[in-house]
Amino acid sequence: MTAPSSITIRRPDDWHVHLRDGDMLKGVVGHTARQFARAIVMPNLTPPVTTVDAAKAYRERILAAVPEGMRFTPLMTAYLTDNSDPAELVRGHKEGVFTAAKLYPAGATTNSDSGVTDIANIRGCLEAMAEAGMPLCVHGEVTSADIDIFDREKVFIDRVLRPLLKDVPQLRVIFEHITTAEAVAFVDESGPNVAATITPQHLHINRNAMLVGGIRPHAYCLPVAKREKHRLALRRAATAGSPKFFLGTDSAPHAREAKESACGCAGIFNAPHALESYLTVFEDEGAIGFFEDFASRHGPAFYGLPVNEETVTLERVECEVPSSIDVGAAELVPFHAGETLRWRFRD
Ligand code: NCD
Ligand code: ZN
């Protein structure tokens, strides 16, 4: 079989992205909007997006920051706290403002200080969401100091997710940015109301990329990349055609100096070449035929939204990823910085 020289698919969506706010938002949103029609926008601003009004206002700021000529629909999420009000969440969902709500265990990641300290505290919200058909996006890591950081996702499945789905079996759950074979197995064996997003970095790198030959802060994100066997399990899951797995970049920009620091921020800015990065994986796995499903069909199907009618094309042309990108507000080091990818998104 000869390798195709281009591939055209329905325009994809990004089911997990951090667009930030202010000047950073203005600098990064175009990187997402040029490739993706819609994106699930994470609410971990400071302060977090907890109310319908705050989400509406944030949505307006995003739309105002989208560069001329690009069409982009931000899908907003509510940041769950111990004090979240079930009625506010459901109202936001019914009004079309909150597409989903996001569970950050308190202290798990960037701007998660106001997150949930005990899942029992949001039980009323989760029941109301299940009733309303409102999806829950989950950052699936426990935060207890006694749990090794490389085990935090696996332990979260047993301590939080399994009991949660037993108690609220109808809840629609997206296990975000999964990083382990255990998460893949859990999603596979769960009902059709449980799905997962997978990032490009977790398909490309294992923890060696972060730690061998020197510490590499630009390969650090949360959940942290795991052993090779987990990366391989993720690649199999993403490329096997299962509707339970779909694209979510978790693009999470932080200024270069905030990453290259004695206490560097977690997050990888992968938006600029996200589609090229994913497509490389599908090609290497001999699964180009499933690329459109993963990028453009499984996400809308899970969220109950129509697929996009427009198409995008990627060409087999060398694509040099810059070593850094000046977005005005900051200098950002993108995922694959300095590498040459073999596909290029056609604008
Ligand atoms: C994200 C961020 O920077 O907001 N960081 C990350 O490493 N992925 C938060 C998150 O999704 O965990
Ligand atoms: Zn994220």
mmCIF file of C-alpha atoms and ligand atoms in Angstrom:
data_model
loop_
_atom_site.group_PDB
_atom_site.id
_atom_site.type_symbol
_atom_site.label_atom_id
_atom_site.label_comp_id
_atom_site.label_asym_id
_atom_site.label_seq_id
_atom_site.Cartn_x
_atom_site.Cartn_y
_atom_site.Cartn_z
ATOM 1 C CA MET A 1 0.000 0.000 0.000
ATOM 2 C CA THR A 2 1.443 3.378 -0.908
ATOM 3 C CA ALA A 3 1.340 6.032 1.766
ATOM 4 C CA PRO A 4 -1.232 8.755 1.042
ATOM 5 C CA SER A 5 0.123 12.195 0.162
ATOM 6 C CA SER A 6 -2.742 13.936 1.918
ATOM 7 C CA ILE A 7 -5.661 13.118 4.143
ATOM 8 C CA THR A 8 -8.967 14.960 4.416
ATOM 9 C CA ILE A 9 -11.258 14.470 7.390
ATOM 10 C CA ARG A 10 -14.244 16.211 8.916
ATOM 11 C CA ARG A 11 -13.064 19.168 10.952
ATOM 12 C CA PRO A 12 -12.102 17.872 14.401
ATOM 13 C CA ASP A 13 -12.876 19.241 17.844
ATOM 14 C CA ASP A 14 -10.574 19.429 20.861
ATOM 15 C CA TRP A 15 -12.389 17.899 23.827
ATOM 16 C CA HIS A 16 -9.969 19.307 26.443
ATOM 17 C CA VAL A 17 -8.052 22.567 26.170
ATOM 18 C CA HIS A 18 -6.736 25.358 28.403
ATOM 19 C CA LEU A 19 -7.153 28.691 26.655
ATOM 20 C CA ARG A 20 -6.266 30.846 29.693
ATOM 21 C CA ASP A 21 -7.363 34.478 29.784
ATOM 22 C CA GLY A 22 -6.252 38.022 28.955
ATOM 23 C CA ASP A 23 -3.192 38.415 26.738
ATOM 24 C CA MET A 24 -2.313 34.731 26.941
ATOM 25 C CA LEU A 25 -5.781 33.840 25.627
ATOM 26 C CA LYS A 26 -5.303 36.285 22.734
ATOM 27 C CA GLY A 27 -1.964 34.671 21.947
ATOM 28 C CA VAL A 28 -3.007 31.033 22.031
ATOM 29 C CA VAL A 29 -6.628 30.749 20.900
ATOM 30 C CA GLY A 30 -5.790 31.015 17.192
ATOM 31 C CA HIS A 31 -3.582 27.923 17.411
ATOM 32 C CA THR A 32 -6.612 25.915 18.511
ATOM 33 C CA ALA A 33 -9.213 27.687 16.330
ATOM 34 C CA ARG A 34 -7.301 27.159 13.092
ATOM 35 C CA GLN A 35 -7.560 23.381 13.447
ATOM 36 C CA PHE A 36 -10.618 22.714 15.588
ATOM 37 C CA ALA A 37 -14.248 23.739 15.146
ATOM 38 C CA ARG A 38 -15.117 23.445 18.828
ATOM 39 C CA ALA A 39 -13.293 22.834 22.061
ATOM 40 C CA ILE A 40 -14.173 21.950 25.614
ATOM 41 C CA VAL A 41 -12.584 24.853 27.472
ATOM 42 C CA MET A 42 -11.225 24.108 30.918
ATOM 43 C CA PRO A 43 -12.412 26.383 33.721
ATOM 44 C CA ASN A 44 -9.234 26.502 35.832
ATOM 45 C CA LEU A 45 -8.714 30.253 35.656
ATOM 46 C CA THR A 46 -7.933 32.318 38.730
ATOM 47 C CA PRO A 47 -10.550 32.640 40.068
ATOM 48 C CA PRO A 48 -12.097 29.497 38.550
ATOM 49 C CA VAL A 49 -15.224 29.575 36.374
ATOM 50 C CA THR A 50 -17.912 28.408 38.777
ATOM 51 C CA THR A 51 -21.046 30.307 37.762
ATOM 52 C CA VAL A 52 -23.183 30.613 34.649
ATOM 53 C CA ASP A 53 -22.424 34.340 34.451
ATOM 54 C CA ALA A 54 -18.684 33.787 34.720
ATOM 55 C CA ALA A 55 -18.803 31.149 31.960
ATOM 56 C CA LYS A 56 -20.822 33.462 29.692
ATOM 57 C CA ALA A 57 -18.359 36.279 30.238
ATOM 58 C CA TYR A 58 -15.385 33.979 29.617
ATOM 59 C CA ARG A 59 -17.016 32.668 26.438
ATOM 60 C CA GLU A 60 -17.377 36.263 25.214
ATOM 61 C CA ARG A 61 -13.705 36.972 25.928
ATOM 62 C CA ILE A 62 -12.707 33.844 23.996
ATOM 63 C CA LEU A 63 -14.883 34.737 21.014
ATOM 64 C CA ALA A 64 -13.470 38.271 21.004
ATOM 65 C CA ALA A 65 -9.934 36.838 20.940
ATOM 66 C CA VAL A 66 -10.483 34.472 17.974
ATOM 67 C CA PRO A 67 -8.518 35.836 14.995
ATOM 68 C CA GLU A 68 -10.451 37.276 12.030
ATOM 69 C CA GLY A 69 -11.616 34.705 9.527
ATOM 70 C CA MET A 70 -11.638 31.751 11.914
ATOM 71 C CA ARG A 71 -14.844 30.170 13.094
ATOM 72 C CA PHE A 72 -14.630 28.593 16.506
ATOM 73 C CA THR A 73 -17.137 27.542 19.147
ATOM 74 C CA PRO A 74 -15.912 27.361 22.731
ATOM 75 C CA LEU A 75 -17.848 24.832 24.811
ATOM 76 C CA MET A 76 -17.751 25.948 28.412
ATOM 77 C CA THR A 77 -17.305 23.943 31.592
ATOM 78 C CA ALA A 78 -18.136 24.606 35.228
ATOM 79 C CA TYR A 79 -15.380 24.182 37.802
ATOM 80 C CA LEU A 80 -16.715 22.045 40.634
ATOM 81 C CA THR A 81 -15.954 23.041 44.210
ATOM 82 C CA ASP A 82 -17.069 21.677 47.562
ATOM 83 C CA ASN A 83 -19.788 24.354 47.476
ATOM 84 C CA SER A 84 -21.077 23.966 43.931
ATOM 85 C CA ASP A 85 -24.813 24.406 43.611
ATOM 86 C CA PRO A 86 -26.589 21.603 41.698
ATOM 87 C CA ALA A 87 -29.314 24.004 40.535
ATOM 88 C CA GLU A 88 -26.761 26.445 39.064
ATOM 89 C CA LEU A 89 -25.018 23.649 37.173
ATOM 90 C CA VAL A 90 -28.176 22.228 35.708
ATOM 91 C CA ARG A 91 -29.508 25.677 34.832
ATOM 92 C CA GLY A 92 -26.235 26.448 33.027
ATOM 93 C CA HIS A 93 -26.448 23.171 31.156
ATOM 94 C CA LYS A 94 -30.093 23.679 30.162
ATOM 95 C CA GLU A 95 -29.316 27.216 28.981
ATOM 96 C CA GLY A 96 -26.539 25.872 26.746
ATOM 97 C CA VAL A 97 -23.764 27.603 28.678
ATOM 98 C CA PHE A 98 -22.178 24.681 30.517
ATOM 99 C CA THR A 99 -21.536 21.787 28.175
ATOM 100 C CA ALA A 100 -20.036 19.849 31.090
ATOM 101 C CA ALA A 101 -18.633 20.248 34.583
ATOM 102 C CA LYS A 102 -15.030 19.547 35.557
ATOM 103 C CA LEU A 103 -13.906 17.727 38.641
ATOM 104 C CA TYR A 104 -10.464 18.707 39.877
ATOM 105 C CA PRO A 105 -9.488 16.946 43.067
ATOM 106 C CA ALA A 106 -8.185 19.801 45.258
ATOM 107 C CA GLY A 107 -4.447 20.236 44.750
ATOM 108 C CA ALA A 108 -4.139 17.790 41.839
ATOM 109 C CA THR A 109 -2.854 20.218 39.224
ATOM 110 C CA THR A 110 -2.509 23.831 38.027
ATOM 111 C CA ASN A 111 -5.138 26.117 39.644
ATOM 112 C CA SER A 112 -6.918 23.298 41.444
ATOM 113 C CA ASP A 113 -6.743 24.780 44.937
ATOM 114 C CA SER A 114 -10.493 25.414 44.963
ATOM 115 C CA GLY A 115 -11.182 21.909 43.699
ATOM 116 C CA VAL A 116 -13.149 19.205 45.439
ATOM 117 C CA THR A 117 -11.662 17.898 48.693
ATOM 118 C CA ASP A 118 -13.934 14.856 48.918
ATOM 119 C CA ILE A 119 -16.224 13.519 46.211
ATOM 120 C CA ALA A 120 -18.923 13.068 48.861
ATOM 121 C CA ASN A 121 -19.180 16.874 48.977
ATOM 122 C CA ILE A 122 -20.489 17.046 45.411
ATOM 123 C CA ARG A 123 -22.770 14.026 45.540
ATOM 124 C CA GLY A 124 -25.863 16.227 45.075
ATOM 125 C CA CYS A 125 -24.288 17.852 42.009
ATOM 126 C CA LEU A 126 -23.381 14.518 40.462
ATOM 127 C CA GLU A 127 -26.874 13.142 40.956
ATOM 128 C CA ALA A 128 -28.391 16.271 39.438
ATOM 129 C CA MET A 129 -25.976 16.057 36.510
ATOM 130 C CA ALA A 130 -26.795 12.392 35.893
ATOM 131 C CA GLU A 131 -30.488 13.274 35.933
ATOM 132 C CA ALA A 132 -29.957 16.143 33.482
ATOM 133 C CA GLY A 133 -27.595 14.177 31.218
ATOM 134 C CA MET A 134 -24.813 16.690 31.880
ATOM 135 C CA PRO A 135 -21.358 15.131 31.382
ATOM 136 C CA LEU A 136 -18.653 15.153 34.040
ATOM 137 C CA CYS A 137 -15.045 15.727 32.952
ATOM 138 C CA VAL A 138 -12.678 14.205 35.478
ATOM 139 C CA HIS A 139 -9.071 14.928 36.337
ATOM 140 C CA GLY A 140 -8.450 11.404 37.576
ATOM 141 C CA GLU A 141 -5.688 11.571 40.157
ATOM 142 C CA VAL A 142 -5.781 11.189 43.905
ATOM 143 C CA THR A 143 -3.816 13.776 45.823
ATOM 144 C CA SER A 144 -2.894 12.027 49.078
ATOM 145 C CA ALA A 145 0.735 12.613 49.983
ATOM 146 C CA ASP A 146 1.221 8.892 50.615
ATOM 147 C CA ILE A 147 0.426 7.941 47.020
ATOM 148 C CA ASP A 148 3.340 7.998 44.598
ATOM 149 C CA ILE A 149 2.768 10.444 41.758
ATOM 150 C CA PHE A 150 3.130 7.667 39.178
ATOM 151 C CA ASP A 151 0.317 5.705 40.890
ATOM 152 C CA ARG A 152 -2.159 8.523 41.386
ATOM 153 C CA GLU A 153 -4.311 7.761 38.356
ATOM 154 C CA LYS A 154 -4.466 4.024 39.005
ATOM 155 C CA VAL A 155 -5.431 4.600 42.655
ATOM 156 C CA PHE A 156 -8.063 7.158 41.633
ATOM 157 C CA ILE A 157 -9.860 4.478 39.612
ATOM 158 C CA ASP A 158 -10.267 2.213 42.626
ATOM 159 C CA ARG A 159 -10.825 4.826 45.311
ATOM 160 C CA VAL A 160 -13.015 7.303 43.450
ATOM 161 C CA LEU A 161 -14.207 6.359 39.969
ATOM 162 C CA ARG A 162 -15.396 2.803 40.535
ATOM 163 C CA PRO A 163 -17.388 3.697 43.686
ATOM 164 C CA LEU A 164 -18.752 6.823 41.976
ATOM 165 C CA LEU A 165 -20.100 4.876 39.013
ATOM 166 C CA LYS A 166 -21.563 2.295 41.333
ATOM 167 C CA ASP A 167 -23.411 5.014 43.250
ATOM 168 C CA VAL A 168 -24.435 7.133 40.251
ATOM 169 C CA PRO A 169 -24.428 4.602 37.401
ATOM 170 C CA GLN A 170 -26.107 6.865 34.840
ATOM 171 C CA LEU A 171 -23.516 9.636 35.141
ATOM 172 C CA ARG A 172 -21.723 10.386 31.868
ATOM 173 C CA VAL A 173 -18.044 10.540 32.643
ATOM 174 C CA ILE A 174 -15.070 11.593 30.546
ATOM 175 C CA PHE A 175 -11.883 10.346 32.156
ATOM 176 C CA GLU A 176 -9.619 13.141 30.953
ATOM 177 C CA HIS A 177 -6.086 12.792 29.585
ATOM 178 C CA ILE A 178 -5.616 9.173 30.587
ATOM 179 C CA THR A 179 -2.043 7.984 31.016
ATOM 180 C CA THR A 180 -2.169 4.353 32.143
ATOM 181 C CA ALA A 181 -3.046 0.866 30.940
ATOM 182 C CA GLU A 182 -5.313 0.637 33.991
ATOM 183 C CA ALA A 183 -7.325 3.638 32.815
ATOM 184 C CA VAL A 184 -7.652 2.136 29.338
ATOM 185 C CA ALA A 185 -8.918 -1.134 30.833
ATOM 186 C CA PHE A 186 -11.324 0.662 33.154
ATOM 187 C CA VAL A 187 -12.849 2.673 30.310
ATOM 188 C CA ASP A 188 -13.055 -0.393 28.082
ATOM 189 C CA GLU A 189 -14.883 -2.435 30.677
ATOM 190 C CA SER A 190 -17.271 0.369 31.740
ATOM 191 C CA GLY A 191 -20.631 1.051 30.120
ATOM 192 C CA PRO A 192 -21.156 3.369 27.139
ATOM 193 C CA ASN A 193 -21.548 6.323 29.544
ATOM 194 C CA VAL A 194 -17.792 6.275 30.249
ATOM 195 C CA ALA A 195 -15.203 7.556 27.769
ATOM 196 C CA ALA A 196 -11.719 9.062 27.824
ATOM 197 C CA THR A 197 -9.638 11.704 26.112
ATOM 198 C CA ILE A 198 -6.030 11.067 25.136
ATOM 199 C CA THR A 199 -3.399 13.776 24.580
ATOM 200 C CA PRO A 200 -0.723 13.786 21.884
ATOM 201 C CA GLN A 201 2.081 13.839 24.438
ATOM 202 C CA HIS A 202 0.931 10.685 26.184
ATOM 203 C CA LEU A 203 0.916 8.909 22.809
ATOM 204 C CA HIS A 204 4.428 10.124 21.975
ATOM 205 C CA ILE A 205 6.453 10.178 25.168
ATOM 206 C CA ASN A 206 7.021 8.105 28.249
ATOM 207 C CA ARG A 207 8.604 9.307 31.473
ATOM 208 C CA ASN A 208 12.123 8.852 30.101
ATOM 209 C CA ALA A 209 11.515 11.854 27.851
ATOM 210 C CA MET A 210 11.218 13.928 30.999
ATOM 211 C CA LEU A 211 14.041 12.457 33.052
ATOM 212 C CA VAL A 212 16.795 10.834 30.974
ATOM 213 C CA GLY A 213 19.891 12.868 30.191
ATOM 214 C CA GLY A 214 18.686 15.866 32.175
ATOM 215 C CA ILE A 215 15.372 17.081 33.511
ATOM 216 C CA ARG A 216 13.153 18.398 30.723
ATOM 217 C CA PRO A 217 10.456 20.675 32.052
ATOM 218 C CA HIS A 218 8.699 21.008 28.714
ATOM 219 C CA ALA A 219 7.816 17.308 28.847
ATOM 220 C CA TYR A 220 6.197 17.762 32.251
ATOM 221 C CA CYS A 221 2.444 17.814 32.518
ATOM 222 C CA LEU A 222 -0.166 16.280 34.784
ATOM 223 C CA PRO A 223 -0.989 13.505 34.870
ATOM 224 C CA VAL A 224 2.708 12.884 34.399
ATOM 225 C CA ALA A 225 3.833 10.597 31.539
ATOM 226 C CA LYS A 226 4.268 7.013 32.727
ATOM 227 C CA ARG A 227 6.286 3.917 31.704
ATOM 228 C CA GLU A 228 6.535 2.729 28.102
ATOM 229 C CA LYS A 229 3.995 -0.074 28.591
ATOM 230 C CA HIS A 230 1.377 2.549 29.428
ATOM 231 C CA ARG A 231 2.203 4.634 26.370
ATOM 232 C CA LEU A 232 1.786 1.531 24.229
ATOM 233 C CA ALA A 233 -1.588 0.762 25.840
ATOM 234 C CA LEU A 234 -2.729 4.319 25.082
ATOM 235 C CA ARG A 235 -1.602 4.051 21.470
ATOM 236 C CA ARG A 236 -3.553 0.824 21.057
ATOM 237 C CA ALA A 237 -6.639 2.352 22.670
ATOM 238 C CA ALA A 238 -6.559 5.527 20.573
ATOM 239 C CA THR A 239 -5.999 3.778 17.265
ATOM 240 C CA ALA A 240 -8.301 0.740 17.592
ATOM 241 C CA GLY A 241 -11.479 2.534 16.510
ATOM 242 C CA SER A 242 -13.290 2.305 19.854
ATOM 243 C CA PRO A 243 -15.869 5.085 20.313
ATOM 244 C CA LYS A 244 -14.784 5.353 23.960
ATOM 245 C CA PHE A 245 -11.548 7.175 23.161
ATOM 246 C CA PHE A 246 -11.248 10.554 21.533
ATOM 247 C CA LEU A 247 -9.081 13.586 20.969
ATOM 248 C CA GLY A 248 -8.412 16.005 23.823
ATOM 249 C CA THR A 249 -5.097 17.814 23.612
ATOM 250 C CA ASP A 250 -4.895 19.204 27.146
ATOM 251 C CA SER A 251 -2.859 21.988 25.561
ATOM 252 C CA ALA A 252 -1.784 23.952 28.646
ATOM 253 C CA PRO A 253 0.446 26.941 27.946
ATOM 254 C CA HIS A 254 2.800 28.313 30.578
ATOM 255 C CA ALA A 255 5.468 30.974 29.909
ATOM 256 C CA ARG A 256 8.908 29.503 29.272
ATOM 257 C CA GLU A 257 10.286 30.924 32.520
ATOM 258 C CA ALA A 258 7.428 29.415 34.525
ATOM 259 C CA LYS A 259 8.325 25.975 33.138
ATOM 260 C CA GLU A 260 12.117 26.378 33.297
ATOM 261 C CA SER A 261 12.165 26.951 37.014
ATOM 262 C CA ALA A 262 13.127 25.241 40.259
ATOM 263 C CA CYS A 263 9.403 24.498 40.644
ATOM 264 C CA GLY A 264 8.204 24.360 37.058
ATOM 265 C CA CYS A 265 4.509 24.479 36.130
ATOM 266 C CA ALA A 266 2.740 21.398 34.801
ATOM 267 C CA GLY A 267 1.393 21.667 31.287
ATOM 268 C CA ILE A 268 2.450 21.130 27.677
ATOM 269 C CA PHE A 269 1.551 23.627 24.959
ATOM 270 C CA ASN A 270 0.721 21.279 22.107
ATOM 271 C CA ALA A 271 -1.961 23.294 20.278
ATOM 272 C CA PRO A 272 0.185 24.561 17.367
ATOM 273 C CA HIS A 273 0.777 21.126 15.787
ATOM 274 C CA ALA A 274 -1.765 18.972 17.550
ATOM 275 C CA LEU A 275 -3.329 17.352 14.487
ATOM 276 C CA GLU A 276 0.009 16.633 12.825
ATOM 277 C CA SER A 277 1.182 15.072 16.068
ATOM 278 C CA TYR A 278 -1.830 12.778 16.409
ATOM 279 C CA LEU A 279 -1.789 11.807 12.733
ATOM 280 C CA THR A 280 1.822 10.652 12.994
ATOM 281 C CA VAL A 281 0.749 8.220 15.705
ATOM 282 C CA PHE A 282 -2.146 6.846 13.660
ATOM 283 C CA GLU A 283 0.109 6.389 10.649
ATOM 284 C CA ASP A 284 2.808 4.631 12.667
ATOM 285 C CA GLU A 285 0.180 2.302 14.116
ATOM 286 C CA GLY A 286 -1.172 1.508 10.633
ATOM 287 C CA ALA A 287 -4.492 3.044 11.637
ATOM 288 C CA ILE A 288 -4.948 6.118 9.441
ATOM 289 C CA GLY A 289 -8.420 4.763 8.682
ATOM 290 C CA PHE A 290 -9.456 5.405 12.288
ATOM 291 C CA PHE A 291 -7.970 8.908 12.533
ATOM 292 C CA GLU A 292 -11.182 10.704 11.587
ATOM 293 C CA ASP A 293 -13.198 8.651 14.076
ATOM 294 C CA PHE A 294 -10.859 9.578 16.915
ATOM 295 C CA ALA A 295 -10.472 13.221 15.918
ATOM 296 C CA SER A 296 -13.895 14.121 14.582
ATOM 297 C CA ARG A 297 -16.607 11.561 15.340
ATOM 298 C CA HIS A 298 -16.275 9.872 18.709
ATOM 299 C CA GLY A 299 -16.231 13.114 20.700
ATOM 300 C CA PRO A 300 -19.422 14.584 19.221
ATOM 301 C CA ALA A 301 -21.135 11.193 19.516
ATOM 302 C CA PHE A 302 -20.322 10.978 23.218
ATOM 303 C CA TYR A 303 -21.349 14.576 23.914
ATOM 304 C CA GLY A 304 -24.512 14.189 21.816
ATOM 305 C CA LEU A 305 -23.498 16.917 19.369
ATOM 306 C CA PRO A 306 -23.540 16.883 15.563
ATOM 307 C CA VAL A 307 -20.318 16.177 13.698
ATOM 308 C CA ASN A 308 -18.785 19.099 11.838
ATOM 309 C CA GLU A 309 -19.686 19.393 8.175
ATOM 310 C CA GLU A 310 -16.526 21.191 7.055
ATOM 311 C CA THR A 311 -13.339 19.286 6.342
ATOM 312 C CA VAL A 312 -9.636 19.842 6.959
ATOM 313 C CA THR A 313 -6.661 18.497 5.042
ATOM 314 C CA LEU A 314 -3.230 17.425 6.194
ATOM 315 C CA GLU A 315 -0.480 17.026 3.620
ATOM 316 C CA ARG A 316 2.559 14.839 3.726
ATOM 317 C CA VAL A 317 4.964 17.757 3.761
ATOM 318 C CA GLU A 318 7.743 18.287 6.253
ATOM 319 C CA CYS A 319 6.630 20.539 9.037
ATOM 320 C CA GLU A 320 9.272 22.156 11.193
ATOM 321 C CA VAL A 321 8.130 22.888 14.706
ATOM 322 C CA PRO A 322 9.738 26.075 16.001
ATOM 323 C CA SER A 323 11.877 25.887 19.139
ATOM 324 C CA SER A 324 9.716 28.565 20.694
ATOM 325 C CA ILE A 325 6.691 30.674 19.841
ATOM 326 C CA ASP A 326 6.237 34.288 20.889
ATOM 327 C CA VAL A 327 2.530 34.741 21.576
ATOM 328 C CA GLY A 328 2.908 38.323 22.753
ATOM 329 C CA ALA A 329 2.035 37.637 26.355
ATOM 330 C CA ALA A 330 4.804 35.074 26.694
ATOM 331 C CA GLU A 331 7.380 32.949 24.989
ATOM 332 C CA LEU A 332 6.051 29.392 24.775
ATOM 333 C CA VAL A 333 7.944 26.219 23.995
ATOM 334 C CA PRO A 334 5.588 24.004 21.991
ATOM 335 C CA PHE A 335 5.388 20.221 22.116
ATOM 336 C CA HIS A 336 7.790 18.739 19.484
ATOM 337 C CA ALA A 337 9.898 21.948 19.642
ATOM 338 C CA GLY A 338 12.753 21.750 17.138
ATOM 339 C CA GLU A 339 11.482 18.500 15.565
ATOM 340 C CA THR A 340 10.354 17.972 12.001
ATOM 341 C CA LEU A 341 6.954 16.309 11.688
ATOM 342 C CA ARG A 342 6.022 14.556 8.450
ATOM 343 C CA TRP A 343 2.507 15.987 8.145
ATOM 344 C CA ARG A 344 1.379 19.563 7.765
ATOM 345 C CA PHE A 345 -2.042 21.027 8.400
ATOM 346 C CA ARG A 346 -3.247 22.996 5.367
ATOM 347 C CA ASP A 347 -4.642 26.406 6.328
HETATM 348 C C1 NCD B 1 -3.072 21.927 33.195
HETATM 349 C C2 NCD B 1 -2.900 23.444 33.314
HETATM 350 O O1 NCD B 1 -1.775 23.928 33.210
HETATM 351 O O2 NCD B 1 -3.909 24.136 33.460
HETATM 352 N N1 NCD B 1 -1.784 21.320 33.330
HETATM 353 C C3 NCD B 1 -1.422 20.081 32.918
HETATM 354 O O3 NCD B 1 -0.308 19.664 33.207
HETATM 355 N N2 NCD B 1 -2.202 19.345 32.182
HETATM 356 C C4 NCD B 1 -4.052 21.430 34.191
HETATM 357 C C5 NCD B 1 -4.480 19.994 33.948
HETATM 358 O O4 NCD B 1 -5.180 19.679 32.986
HETATM 359 O O5 NCD B 1 -4.091 19.129 34.748
HETATM 360 ZN ZN ZN B 2 -6.106 19.905 31.362
#
